[in-house]
């Protein structure tokens, strides 16, 4: 689930941070901790989380209020970070998005639901302006 996606590049992941939705056990390749469920993809791992088994519903909550971002999974806050902070800028400069200077910088943008060819289901999607 990507947020504040802009149309600056042809691909949404070049601009919008991502709440990772993935089947950790069924994914065919090894995953880093920053690529697992509820992580801020390739930036912040999700900690102290409980993931329901494939075929069972998980509850995701993404709170984005100004620069403050929280990822929630099944009722527990598992990631928290500040966009545009010095820490954020340093992380972006030293990761896969270093060649996309607009990554995570937009003050507003689109929401993007992405898949990689596997099945994924969403239900009861609610968007509330803060």
Coordinates of N, CA and C in Angstrom, one line a residue:
X1 N 0.9 -1.2 0.0 CA 0.0 0.0 0.0 C 0.9 1.2 0.0
X2 N 1.0 1.9 -1.1 CA 1.8 3.1 -1.2 C 0.9 4.4 -1.0
X3 N 1.5 5.4 -0.4 CA 0.8 6.6 -0.2 C 1.6 7.8 -0.6
X4 N 0.9 8.9 -0.9 CA 1.6 10.2 -1.4 C 2.4 9.9 -2.6
X5 N 1.8 9.1 -3.5 CA 2.4 8.7 -4.8 C 2.2 9.9 -5.7
X6 N 3.2 10.3 -6.4 CA 3.0 11.3 -7.4 C 3.2 10.7 -8.8
X7 N 3.0 11.5 -9.8 CA 3.2 11.0 -11.2 C 4.5 11.5 -11.8
X8 N 5.5 11.8 -11.0 CA 6.8 12.3 -11.4 C 7.5 11.2 -12.2
X9 N 7.4 10.0 -11.9 CA 8.0 8.9 -12.6 C 6.9 7.9 -13.1
X10 N 7.3 7.0 -14.0 CA 6.3 6.1 -14.6 C 5.9 5.0 -13.6
X11 N 6.6 4.8 -12.5 CA 6.3 3.8 -11.5 C 6.0 4.4 -10.2
X12 N 4.9 4.0 -9.5 CA 4.5 4.6 -8.3 C 5.5 4.4 -7.1
X13 N 6.2 3.3 -7.1 CA 7.1 3.0 -6.0 C 8.3 3.9 -6.0
X14 N 8.5 4.7 -7.1 CA 9.7 5.7 -7.1 C 9.4 6.9 -6.3
X15 N 8.1 7.1 -5.9 CA 7.8 8.3 -5.1 C 7.1 8.1 -3.8
X16 N 6.3 7.0 -3.7 CA 5.5 6.8 -2.5 C 6.0 5.8 -1.5
X17 N 6.2 6.1 -0.2 CA 6.5 5.1 0.7 C 5.5 3.9 0.8
X18 N 5.9 2.8 1.2 CA 5.0 1.6 1.1 C 4.9 0.8 2.4
X19 N 3.6 0.6 2.8 CA 3.3 -0.4 3.8 C 3.2 -1.7 3.1
X20 N 4.2 -2.6 3.5 CA 4.3 -3.9 2.8 C 3.2 -4.9 3.2
X21 N 2.6 -5.4 2.1 CA 1.6 -6.5 2.3 C 2.2 -7.7 1.5
X22 N 2.5 -8.8 2.2 CA 3.1 -9.9 1.6 C 2.9 -11.2 2.4
X23 N 2.9 -12.3 1.7 CA 2.8 -13.6 2.4 C 4.3 -14.0 2.7
X24 N 4.7 -13.7 3.9 CA 6.1 -13.9 4.3 C 6.6 -15.4 4.1
X25 N 5.7 -16.3 4.4 CA 6.1 -17.7 4.4 C 6.0 -18.3 3.0
X26 N 5.1 -17.8 2.2 CA 4.9 -18.3 0.8 C 5.6 -17.6 -0.3
X27 N 6.3 -16.5 0.0 CA 7.0 -15.8 -1.0 C 8.2 -16.7 -1.5
X28 N 8.4 -16.8 -2.8 CA 9.4 -17.7 -3.3 C 10.9 -17.3 -3.1
X29 N 11.2 -16.1 -2.7 CA 12.6 -15.7 -2.5 C 12.8 -15.3 -1.1
X30 N 14.0 -15.3 -0.6 CA 14.3 -14.8 0.8 C 13.9 -13.3 0.9
X31 N 13.4 -13.0 2.1 CA 13.1 -11.6 2.3 C 13.9 -11.0 3.5
X32 N 14.3 -9.7 3.3 CA 15.0 -9.0 4.4 C 13.9 -8.6 5.4
X33 N 14.3 -8.3 6.6 CA 13.3 -7.8 7.6 C 12.5 -6.6 7.2
X34 N 13.1 -5.8 6.3 CA 12.5 -4.5 5.9 C 11.6 -4.8 4.7
X35 N 11.5 -6.1 4.3 CA 10.6 -6.4 3.2 C 9.4 -7.3 3.6
X36 N 9.3 -7.5 4.9 CA 8.3 -8.4 5.5 C 7.0 -7.6 5.8
X37 N 6.0 -8.3 6.1 CA 4.6 -7.7 6.3 C 4.7 -6.5 7.3
X38 N 4.0 -5.5 6.9 CA 3.8 -4.2 7.7 C 5.1 -3.3 7.7
X39 N 6.2 -3.7 7.1 CA 7.4 -2.9 7.1 C 7.1 -1.7 6.2
X40 N 7.9 -0.6 6.5 CA 8.0 0.5 5.5 C 9.0 -0.1 4.5
X41 N 8.6 -0.5 3.4 CA 9.3 -1.3 2.5 C 10.8 -0.8 2.3
X42 N 11.7 -1.7 2.6 CA 13.1 -1.5 2.4 C 13.7 -0.3 3.2
X43 N 12.9 0.1 4.2 CA 13.4 1.2 5.1 C 13.4 0.8 6.5
X44 N 12.2 0.5 7.0 CA 12.0 0.2 8.5 C 11.3 -1.1 8.6
X45 N 11.9 -2.0 9.4 CA 11.2 -3.3 9.7 C 10.0 -3.1 10.7
X46 N 9.1 -4.0 10.5 CA 8.0 -4.0 11.5 C 8.4 -4.9 12.7
X47 N 8.1 -4.4 13.9 CA 8.6 -5.1 15.1 C 7.3 -5.5 15.9
X48 N 7.5 -6.5 16.8 CA 6.5 -6.9 17.7 C 5.1 -7.1 17.0
X49 N 5.2 -7.9 15.9 CA 3.9 -8.1 15.1 C 3.4 -9.5 15.2
X50 N 2.2 -9.6 15.0 CA 1.5 -10.9 14.8 C 0.9 -10.9 13.5
X51 N 1.3 -11.9 12.6 CA 0.7 -12.0 11.3 C -0.1 -13.3 11.2
X52 N -1.4 -13.1 10.8 CA -2.2 -14.2 10.6 C -1.8 -15.1 9.4
X53 N -2.1 -16.3 9.4 CA -1.7 -17.3 8.4 C -2.4 -16.9 7.0
X54 N -1.8 -17.3 5.9 CA -2.5 -17.1 4.6 C -3.8 -17.7 4.6
X55 N -4.8 -17.0 4.1 CA -6.2 -17.5 4.1 C -7.0 -16.9 5.2
X56 N -6.3 -16.3 6.2 CA -7.0 -15.5 7.3 C -6.7 -14.0 7.0
X57 N -7.7 -13.2 7.5 CA -7.6 -11.8 7.3 C -6.6 -11.2 8.3
X58 N -5.8 -10.2 7.8 CA -5.0 -9.4 8.7 C -5.6 -8.0 8.6
X59 N -5.5 -7.2 9.7 CA -6.0 -5.9 9.7 C -4.8 -4.9 9.6
X60 N -4.8 -4.1 8.6 CA -3.7 -3.1 8.4 C -4.3 -1.7 8.7
X61 N -3.5 -0.9 9.3 CA -3.9 0.5 9.5 C -2.6 1.4 9.2
X62 N -2.8 2.3 8.3 CA -1.7 3.2 8.0 C -2.2 4.6 8.4
X63 N -1.4 5.3 9.3 CA -1.8 6.6 9.7 C -0.7 7.5 9.2
X64 N -1.1 8.5 8.4 CA -0.1 9.5 7.9 C -0.7 10.9 8.3
X65 N -0.1 11.5 9.2 CA -0.5 12.8 9.7 C 0.7 13.8 9.6
X66 N 0.6 14.6 8.5 CA 1.8 15.5 8.3 C 3.0 14.7 7.9
X67 N 4.0 14.8 8.7 CA 5.2 14.0 8.4 C 5.3 12.7 9.3
X68 N 4.4 12.6 10.2 CA 4.3 11.5 11.1 C 3.6 10.3 10.5
X69 N 4.3 9.1 10.4 CA 3.7 7.9 9.8 C 3.7 6.8 10.9
X70 N 2.6 6.0 10.9 CA 2.5 4.8 11.7 C 2.0 3.7 10.9
X71 N 2.5 2.5 11.1 CA 2.0 1.3 10.5 C 1.5 0.4 11.6
X72 N 0.3 0.0 11.5 CA -0.4 -0.9 12.4 C -0.7 -2.2 11.8
X73 N -0.6 -3.3 12.5 CA -0.9 -4.6 12.0 C -1.7 -5.4 13.1
X74 N -2.9 -5.8 12.8 CA -3.7 -6.5 13.7 C -3.8 -5.9 15.1
X75 N -4.0 -4.6 15.1 CA -4.2 -3.8 16.3 C -3.0 -3.3 17.1
X76 N -1.8 -3.6 16.6 CA -0.5 -3.2 17.2 C 0.3 -2.3 16.3
X77 N 0.8 -1.2 16.9 CA 1.7 -0.3 16.1 C 3.0 -1.1 16.0
X78 N 3.5 -1.2 14.7 CA 4.7 -2.0 14.5 C 5.8 -1.2 13.8
X79 N 5.5 0.0 13.3 CA 6.5 0.9 12.7 C 6.0 2.3 12.9
X80 N 7.0 3.2 13.1 CA 6.7 4.6 13.3 C 7.9 5.4 12.8
X81 N 7.7 6.4 12.0 CA 8.8 7.2 11.4 C 8.3 8.6 11.0
X82 N 9.3 9.5 10.8 CA 9.0 10.8 10.4 C 9.5 11.1 9.0
X83 N 8.6 11.4 8.1 CA 9.0 11.8 6.7 C 9.8 13.1 6.8
X84 N 10.7 13.3 5.9 CA 11.4 14.6 5.7 C 12.4 14.9 6.8
X85 N 12.5 14.1 7.8 CA 13.5 14.3 8.9 C 14.9 14.1 8.3
X86 N 15.9 14.5 9.1 CA 17.3 14.2 8.7 C 17.5 12.7 8.6
X87 N 17.0 11.9 9.5 CA 17.1 10.5 9.5 C 16.5 9.9 8.2
X88 N 15.3 10.4 7.8 CA 14.6 10.0 6.6 C 15.5 10.3 5.4
X89 N 16.0 11.5 5.3 CA 16.8 11.9 4.1 C 18.0 11.1 4.0
X90 N 18.6 10.7 5.1 CA 19.8 9.9 5.1 C 19.5 8.5 4.7
X91 N 18.4 7.9 5.2 CA 18.0 6.6 4.8 C 17.8 6.5 3.2
X92 N 17.1 7.5 2.7 CA 16.7 7.5 1.3 C 18.0 7.7 0.5
X93 N 18.9 8.5 0.9 CA 20.2 8.7 0.2 C 21.1 7.5 0.1
X94 N 20.8 6.5 1.0 CA 21.6 5.3 1.1 C 20.9 4.0 0.8
X95 N 19.8 4.1 0.0 CA 19.0 2.9 -0.3 C 18.7 2.9 -1.8
X96 N 17.8 2.0 -2.2 CA 17.5 1.8 -3.6 C 16.8 3.1 -4.2
X97 N 16.3 4.0 -3.4 CA 15.7 5.2 -3.9 C 16.6 6.4 -4.1
X98 N 17.9 6.2 -3.9 CA 18.8 7.3 -3.9 C 18.8 8.0 -5.3
X99 N 18.4 7.3 -6.4 CA 18.3 7.9 -7.7 C 16.9 8.5 -8.0
X100 N 16.0 8.6 -7.0 CA 14.7 9.2 -7.1 C 14.6 10.2 -6.1
X101 N 15.1 11.4 -6.3 CA 15.1 12.5 -5.3 C 13.8 12.9 -4.7
X102 N 12.7 12.6 -5.4 CA 11.4 12.9 -4.9 C 10.8 11.9 -4.0
X103 N 11.5 10.8 -3.8 CA 10.9 9.7 -3.0 C 10.6 10.1 -1.6
X104 N 9.3 9.9 -1.2 CA 8.9 10.2 0.2 C 8.8 11.7 0.5
X105 N 8.9 12.6 -0.5 CA 8.9 14.0 -0.3 C 7.6 14.7 -0.5
X106 N 6.6 14.1 -1.1 CA 5.4 14.8 -1.5 C 4.5 15.0 -0.2
X107 N 3.9 16.2 -0.2 CA 3.0 16.6 0.9 C 1.6 16.0 0.7
X108 N 1.3 15.6 -0.5 CA 0.0 15.0 -0.8 C 0.3 14.1 -2.1
X109 N -0.7 13.2 -2.4 CA -0.5 12.4 -3.6 C -1.6 11.3 -3.6
X110 N -1.3 10.3 -4.4 CA -2.3 9.2 -4.6 C -2.0 8.1 -3.7
X111 N -3.0 7.2 -3.6 CA -2.8 5.9 -2.9 C -2.7 4.8 -4.0
X112 N -1.7 3.9 -3.8 CA -1.5 2.9 -4.9 C -1.5 1.5 -4.2
X113 N -2.3 0.6 -4.7 CA -2.2 -0.8 -4.3 C -1.5 -1.6 -5.3
X114 N -0.4 -2.2 -4.9 CA 0.5 -2.9 -5.9 C 0.5 -4.4 -5.6
X115 N 0.6 -5.2 -6.7 CA 0.9 -6.6 -6.5 C 2.0 -7.0 -7.5
X116 N 2.5 -8.2 -7.2 CA 3.6 -8.8 -8.1 C 3.1 -10.1 -8.7
X117 N 1.9 -10.2 -9.1 CA 1.4 -11.3 -9.8 C 0.7 -12.4 -8.9
X118 N 0.9 -12.2 -7.6 CA 0.3 -13.2 -6.7 C -1.1 -12.7 -6.3
X119 N -1.9 -13.5 -5.7 CA -3.2 -13.1 -5.2 C -3.2 -12.2 -4.0
X120 N -4.0 -11.2 -3.9 CA -4.1 -10.4 -2.7 C -5.5 -9.9 -2.7
X121 N -6.1 -9.8 -1.5 CA -7.4 -9.4 -1.3 C -7.5 -8.2 -0.3
X122 N -8.3 -7.2 -0.6 CA -8.5 -6.1 0.3 C -10.0 -6.0 0.6
X123 N -10.4 -5.7 1.8 CA -11.8 -5.4 2.1 C -11.9 -4.3 3.1
X124 N -13.0 -3.6 3.1 CA -13.3 -2.6 4.1 C -12.2 -1.5 4.1
X125 N -11.8 -1.0 2.9 CA -10.9 0.0 2.8 C -11.5 1.4 3.2
X126 N -11.0 2.0 4.2 CA -11.5 3.3 4.6 C -10.4 4.4 4.5
X127 N -10.7 5.5 4.0 CA -9.8 6.6 4.0 C -10.4 7.8 4.7
X128 N -9.6 8.3 5.7 CA -10.1 9.4 6.6 C -9.1 10.5 6.6
X129 N -9.5 11.7 6.1 CA -8.5 12.8 6.2 C -8.3 13.2 7.6
X130 N -7.0 13.5 7.9 CA -6.6 13.9 9.3 C -6.4 15.3 9.3

